[in-house]
Tab-separated table of C-alpha atoms in Angstrom:
chain	number	residue	atom	x	y	z
E	1	MET	CA	43.021	12.765	90.674
E	2	SER	CA	42.952	14.122	86.997
E	3	ALA	CA	40.359	16.766	85.705
E	4	ALA	CA	38.679	13.840	83.778
E	5	SER	CA	38.063	11.448	86.508
E	6	SER	CA	36.814	14.354	88.748
E	7	SER	CA	34.382	15.179	86.155
E	8	PRO	CA	30.349	14.681	87.269
E	9	PHE	CA	29.916	12.823	83.998
E	10	ALA	CA	33.382	10.881	84.127
E	11	TYR	CA	31.328	7.342	84.643
E	12	ALA	CA	28.343	8.306	82.551
E	13	ALA	CA	29.352	5.584	79.929
E	14	ASP	CA	29.457	2.901	82.834
E	15	LEU	CA	25.412	3.639	84.031
E	16	PRO	CA	22.686	1.650	82.366
E	17	ASP	CA	20.546	2.718	79.910
E	18	GLN	CA	17.751	3.717	82.598
E	19	VAL	CA	19.956	6.727	83.593
E	20	TRP	CA	20.618	9.475	81.332
E	21	ARG	CA	22.209	13.067	81.475
E	22	ALA	CA	19.631	15.712	82.003
E	23	ASP	CA	21.106	17.795	79.007
E	24	ALA	CA	20.765	14.895	76.477
E	25	LEU	CA	18.215	12.779	75.380
E	26	ALA	CA	17.699	9.246	77.100
E	27	ALA	CA	18.551	6.148	75.322
E	28	PRO	CA	15.521	4.582	73.872
E	29	GLN	CA	14.350	1.787	76.333
E	30	ALA	CA	11.965	0.122	73.569
E	31	ASP	CA	11.064	0.354	70.120
E	32	THR	CA	9.598	3.699	68.864
E	33	VAL	CA	6.839	4.363	66.118
E	34	SER	CA	7.572	7.519	63.999
E	35	SER	CA	5.409	10.535	64.519
E	36	GLY	CA	5.116	10.982	60.483
E	37	ASP	CA	6.950	14.483	61.237
E	38	ALA	CA	10.721	14.957	61.256
E	39	ALA	CA	10.815	18.131	63.735
E	40	LEU	CA	8.772	16.158	66.343
E	41	ASP	CA	10.673	12.751	65.847
E	42	ALA	CA	13.998	14.621	66.538
E	43	GLN	CA	12.544	15.834	70.067
E	44	LEU	CA	11.323	12.484	70.899
E	45	PRO	CA	13.801	9.951	72.322
E	46	GLY	CA	14.176	7.369	70.356
E	47	GLY	CA	12.801	9.212	67.226
E	48	GLY	CA	9.146	8.355	67.753
E	49	TRP	CA	6.450	7.682	70.051
E	50	PRO	CA	7.522	5.132	72.787
E	51	VAL	CA	6.373	1.523	72.289
E	52	GLY	CA	5.553	-0.213	75.572
E	53	ALA	CA	5.344	2.969	77.574
E	54	LEU	CA	2.334	5.502	78.634
E	55	THR	CA	2.147	8.703	76.516
E	56	GLU	CA	-0.080	11.572	77.623
E	57	LEU	CA	-1.991	13.769	75.106
E	58	ILE	CA	-3.194	16.837	76.798
E	59	GLN	CA	-5.776	19.140	75.269
E	60	ALA	CA	-7.928	22.228	76.695
E	61	PRO	CA	-11.726	21.062	76.745
E	62	GLY	CA	-13.381	21.051	73.798
E	63	VAL	CA	-10.224	20.379	71.554
E	64	HIS	CA	-9.873	17.289	69.971
E	65	LEU	CA	-6.748	17.120	67.663
E	66	GLU	CA	-5.734	13.589	68.653
E	67	TRP	CA	-6.323	11.893	65.607
E	68	ARG	CA	-4.325	14.507	63.405
E	69	LEU	CA	-1.420	14.072	65.534
E	70	LEU	CA	-1.685	10.161	65.977
E	71	LEU	CA	-2.756	8.829	62.515
E	72	PRO	CA	0.796	8.595	61.050
E	73	ALA	CA	1.933	6.376	63.901
E	74	LEU	CA	-1.258	4.650	63.816
E	75	LEU	CA	-0.807	3.704	60.094
E	76	ARG	CA	2.872	2.636	60.865
E	77	CYS	CA	2.657	0.619	63.795
E	78	GLY	CA	1.202	-2.774	62.285
E	79	GLN	CA	-2.049	-4.131	60.865
E	80	GLY	CA	-3.682	-5.243	64.099
E	81	PRO	CA	-6.723	-3.490	65.987
E	82	VAL	CA	-6.621	0.099	67.240
E	83	VAL	CA	-8.755	-0.123	70.643
E	84	LEU	CA	-10.333	3.123	71.362
E	85	VAL	CA	-11.711	3.027	75.111
E	86	GLY	CA	-14.244	5.681	75.741
E	87	ALA	CA	-14.750	8.730	73.286
E	88	PRO	CA	-14.248	12.564	73.698
E	89	ALA	CA	-17.399	14.464	74.553
E	90	LEU	CA	-19.304	17.533	73.295
E	91	GLY	CA	-21.867	18.209	75.567
E	92	ALA	CA	-23.760	15.013	76.242
E	93	ALA	CA	-22.841	13.574	72.693
E	94	ALA	CA	-19.766	11.492	72.086
E	95	LEU	CA	-17.583	12.759	69.333
E	96	LEU	CA	-16.827	9.274	67.410
E	97	PRO	CA	-13.987	9.180	64.851
E	98	PHE	CA	-15.381	9.388	61.425
E	99	ALA	CA	-14.558	6.422	59.731
E	100	PRO	CA	-14.463	7.222	56.048
E	101	ALA	CA	-12.394	10.271	56.435
E	102	LEU	CA	-9.920	7.877	58.775
E	103	ALA	CA	-9.813	5.274	55.741
E	104	GLY	CA	-9.183	8.126	53.102
E	105	LEU	CA	-6.249	8.552	55.117
E	106	GLY	CA	-4.998	5.011	54.959
E	107	LEU	CA	-6.712	3.810	58.550
E	108	PRO	CA	-9.246	1.094	57.422
E	109	TRP	CA	-12.520	1.077	59.856
E	110	GLN	CA	-11.693	-2.774	60.033
E	111	ARG	CA	-8.902	-2.016	62.299
E	112	LEU	CA	-10.853	0.134	64.946
E	113	LEU	CA	-12.547	-1.283	67.982
E	114	TRP	CA	-14.663	1.216	70.222
E	115	LEU	CA	-15.361	0.319	73.671
E	116	ARG	CA	-18.057	2.768	74.571
E	117	ALA	CA	-19.072	1.591	78.201
E	118	THR	CA	-18.707	4.264	80.755
E	119	ASP	CA	-17.793	1.916	83.606
E	120	ALA	CA	-14.709	0.032	83.762
E	121	GLN	CA	-12.780	1.990	81.176
E	122	LEU	CA	-9.518	1.543	83.014
E	123	TRP	CA	-10.211	-2.256	83.234
E	124	MET	CA	-11.118	-2.446	79.470
E	125	ALA	CA	-7.934	-0.477	78.478
E	126	GLU	CA	-5.522	-2.827	80.621
E	127	GLN	CA	-7.198	-5.957	79.103
E	128	ALA	CA	-6.783	-4.432	75.374
E	129	LEU	CA	-3.082	-4.016	76.214
E	130	ARG	CA	-2.996	-7.710	77.326
E	131	CYS	CA	-4.245	-8.905	73.967
E	132	ALA	CA	-1.789	-10.074	71.809
E	133	PRO	CA	-3.285	-8.759	68.520
E	134	VAL	CA	-3.738	-5.249	69.486
E	135	ASP	CA	-1.372	-2.462	68.196
E	136	ALA	CA	-2.783	0.314	70.034
E	137	VAL	CA	-4.837	1.796	72.860
E	138	LEU	CA	-6.301	5.031	73.108
E	139	LEU	CA	-8.125	6.134	76.186
E	140	TRP	CA	-10.044	9.159	76.889
E	141	ARG	CA	-10.215	9.986	80.493
E	142	ALA	CA	-10.499	13.409	82.263
E	143	GLN	CA	-10.091	12.248	85.544
E	144	VAL	CA	-7.459	9.512	86.491
E	145	ARG	CA	-5.350	8.623	89.383
E	146	PRO	CA	-1.483	8.320	89.106
E	147	GLN	CA	-1.838	4.655	90.566
E	148	GLU	CA	-4.224	3.919	87.766
E	149	LEU	CA	-1.973	5.424	85.227
E	150	ARG	CA	0.855	3.485	86.338
E	151	ARG	CA	-0.830	0.174	86.254
E	152	LEU	CA	-1.773	1.173	82.306
E	153	GLN	CA	1.968	1.940	82.276
E	154	LEU	CA	3.032	-1.457	83.497
E	155	ALA	CA	0.668	-3.218	81.339
E	156	ALA	CA	1.966	-1.244	78.203
E	157	ALA	CA	5.393	-2.248	79.001
E	158	GLN	CA	4.921	-5.917	79.945
E	159	HIS	CA	2.931	-6.354	76.510
E	160	HIS	CA	4.892	-3.820	74.162
E	161	LYS	CA	1.837	-1.713	73.166
E	162	LEU	CA	1.521	2.029	71.956
E	163	LEU	CA	-0.681	3.579	74.794
E	164	PHE	CA	-2.060	6.964	74.614
E	165	VAL	CA	-4.438	8.460	77.275
E	166	MET	CA	-6.249	11.775	76.408
E	167	ARG	CA	-6.506	14.191	79.429
E	168	HIS	CA	-7.629	17.824	79.654
E	169	SER	CA	-5.393	20.723	80.201
E	170	GLU	CA	-5.400	21.126	84.079
E	171	ALA	CA	-3.823	17.462	84.303
E	172	ALA	CA	-0.708	19.402	83.024
E	173	HIS	CA	-0.088	20.627	86.407
E	174	THR	CA	-0.425	17.297	88.187
E	175	ALA	CA	2.064	14.577	88.785
E	176	SER	CA	1.950	11.536	86.227
E	177	PRO	CA	4.206	8.401	85.748
E	178	ALA	CA	3.885	8.825	81.765
E	179	VAL	CA	7.246	8.863	80.269
E	180	LEU	CA	6.167	11.487	77.752
E	181	ARG	CA	3.642	14.190	78.226
E	182	VAL	CA	2.669	16.273	75.194
E	183	GLN	CA	0.272	19.394	74.909
E	184	ILE	CA	-1.408	19.814	71.637
E	185	ALA	CA	-3.405	22.836	70.170
E	186	PRO	CA	-4.692	24.369	67.000
E	187	CYS	CA	-1.535	26.367	65.096
E	188	ALA	CA	-2.260	30.048	65.448
E	189	THR	CA	-0.579	30.511	61.915
E	190	HIS	CA	-2.124	27.636	59.850
E	191	ALA	CA	-5.916	26.578	59.936
E	192	THR	CA	-5.365	23.072	59.804
E	193	GLY	CA	-2.021	22.860	61.673
E	194	LEU	CA	-1.136	21.956	64.980
E	195	ARG	CA	1.103	23.507	68.024
E	196	VAL	CA	2.862	20.425	69.927
E	197	GLU	CA	4.482	21.420	73.037
E	198	ILE	CA	6.413	18.448	74.996
E	199	LEU	CA	5.975	19.012	78.638
E	200	LYS	CA	7.775	15.855	79.678
E	201	ARG	CA	10.415	13.501	78.209
E	202	ARG	CA	13.529	11.542	79.177
E	203	GLY	CA	15.690	14.474	78.084
E	204	PRO	CA	16.262	18.237	78.701
E	205	PRO	CA	13.336	20.601	78.466
E	206	VAL	CA	12.058	21.667	74.688
E	207	ALA	CA	12.568	25.270	74.550
E	208	HIS	CA	9.777	25.829	71.697
E	209	ALA	CA	6.701	24.373	70.535
E	210	ILE	CA	6.820	22.422	67.393
E	211	GLN	CA	4.380	23.297	64.425
E	212	ILE	CA	3.093	20.457	62.470
E	213	LEU	CA	1.158	21.280	59.070
E	214	PRO	CA	-0.953	18.416	57.081
E	215	ALA	CA	0.841	17.028	54.142
E	216	GLN	CA	-0.060	17.917	50.646
E	217	GLY	CA	-3.360	16.255	49.192
E	218	GLN	CA	-4.444	15.228	53.056
E	219	LEU	CA	-7.136	17.685	53.143
E	220	ALA	CA	-8.572	16.517	49.636
E	221	ARG	CA	-8.453	12.823	50.773
E	222	VAL	CA	-10.545	13.924	53.714
E	223	LEU	CA	-13.230	15.778	51.671
E	224	ALA	CA	-13.574	13.155	48.972
E	225	ALA	CA	-14.216	10.209	52.031
E	226	ALA	CA	-16.865	12.489	53.407
E	227	LEU	CA	-18.783	11.919	50.167
E	228	VAL	CA	-19.027	8.147	50.848
E	229	PRO	CA	-22.746	7.299	51.514
E	230	ALA	CA	-23.809	6.373	54.909
E	231	PRO	CA	-24.070	2.683	55.536
E	232	VAL	CA	-27.715	1.228	55.342
E	233	ALA	CA	-29.421	0.445	58.811
E	234	VAL	CA	-29.742	-3.156	59.413
E	235	ALA	CA	-31.400	-5.216	62.084
E	236	ASP	CA	-29.537	-6.123	65.033
E	237	THR	CA	-27.056	-9.021	64.717
E	238	ALA	CA	-24.760	-10.866	67.132
E	239	PRO	CA	-21.912	-8.899	67.813
E	240	LEU	CA	-18.478	-9.171	65.945
E	241	ASP	CA	-15.839	-10.962	67.709
E	242	VAL	CA	-12.573	-9.057	66.458
E	243	PHE	CA	-10.638	-11.287	68.430
E	244	ALA	CA	-12.125	-14.689	67.670
E	245	ASP	CA	-8.522	-16.276	66.940
E	246	ALA	CA	-6.912	-14.527	69.847
E	247	PRO	CA	-6.428	-15.683	73.123
E	248	ALA	CA	-8.934	-15.052	75.566
E	249	LEU	CA	-8.926	-11.812	77.465
E	250	ASP	CA	-7.055	-11.766	80.802
E	251	ARG	CA	-9.339	-11.258	83.698
E	252	ALA	CA	-7.066	-11.846	86.626
E	253	ALA	CA	-6.380	-8.047	86.964
E	254	ALA	CA	-10.076	-6.997	87.219
């Protein structure tokens, strides 16, 4: 037997794409969307956030950096709705995204659909993933079981959607079916930067955390957007059906 044929990697080229060497990034199984940061993209299989897969963003309680990390991808993923299920909490209050600031950075509020009910959040996230016009689903859920995450992962894969689930830091020590798990924190050397640590990916471990700094002019656009006057309160009207032209949500999984 030759040395080449005795190598444990001799037949690696004949294996399906679902199998990868532990010392190399896996071949992408689906499309990806750039994170907007070249250093982070270089560490993500396929060069970006996976479409049709579950990505977990893990943060310490009270830290909410997901918009700063995900906004570039949400701007690139299409023009359809971005569905927000639940919302991060600060005490008894919900921390809602500041629409003028997001609009100042290029994400119009018309693309945002917030589902604020506290019950059936997992069901709502699954139905949003099944809805054809939706581009991405963001779910805030501190406590979630692996089988529930697996169901969301399956829905994202079947319907080719971006799916991000925000979880607290204790989740980093639990098992998860997510194909990508990322821990984010404030950057110690830059007031508005991010520190990104990849906890799980289809590939070798990442030795060092990645620092992401804001683009030039980004803060100025946010501050300018903060000067936009608040909308005038109006009487209650019929709810807006943003999916009026879309197929009805599939309730079979309820």
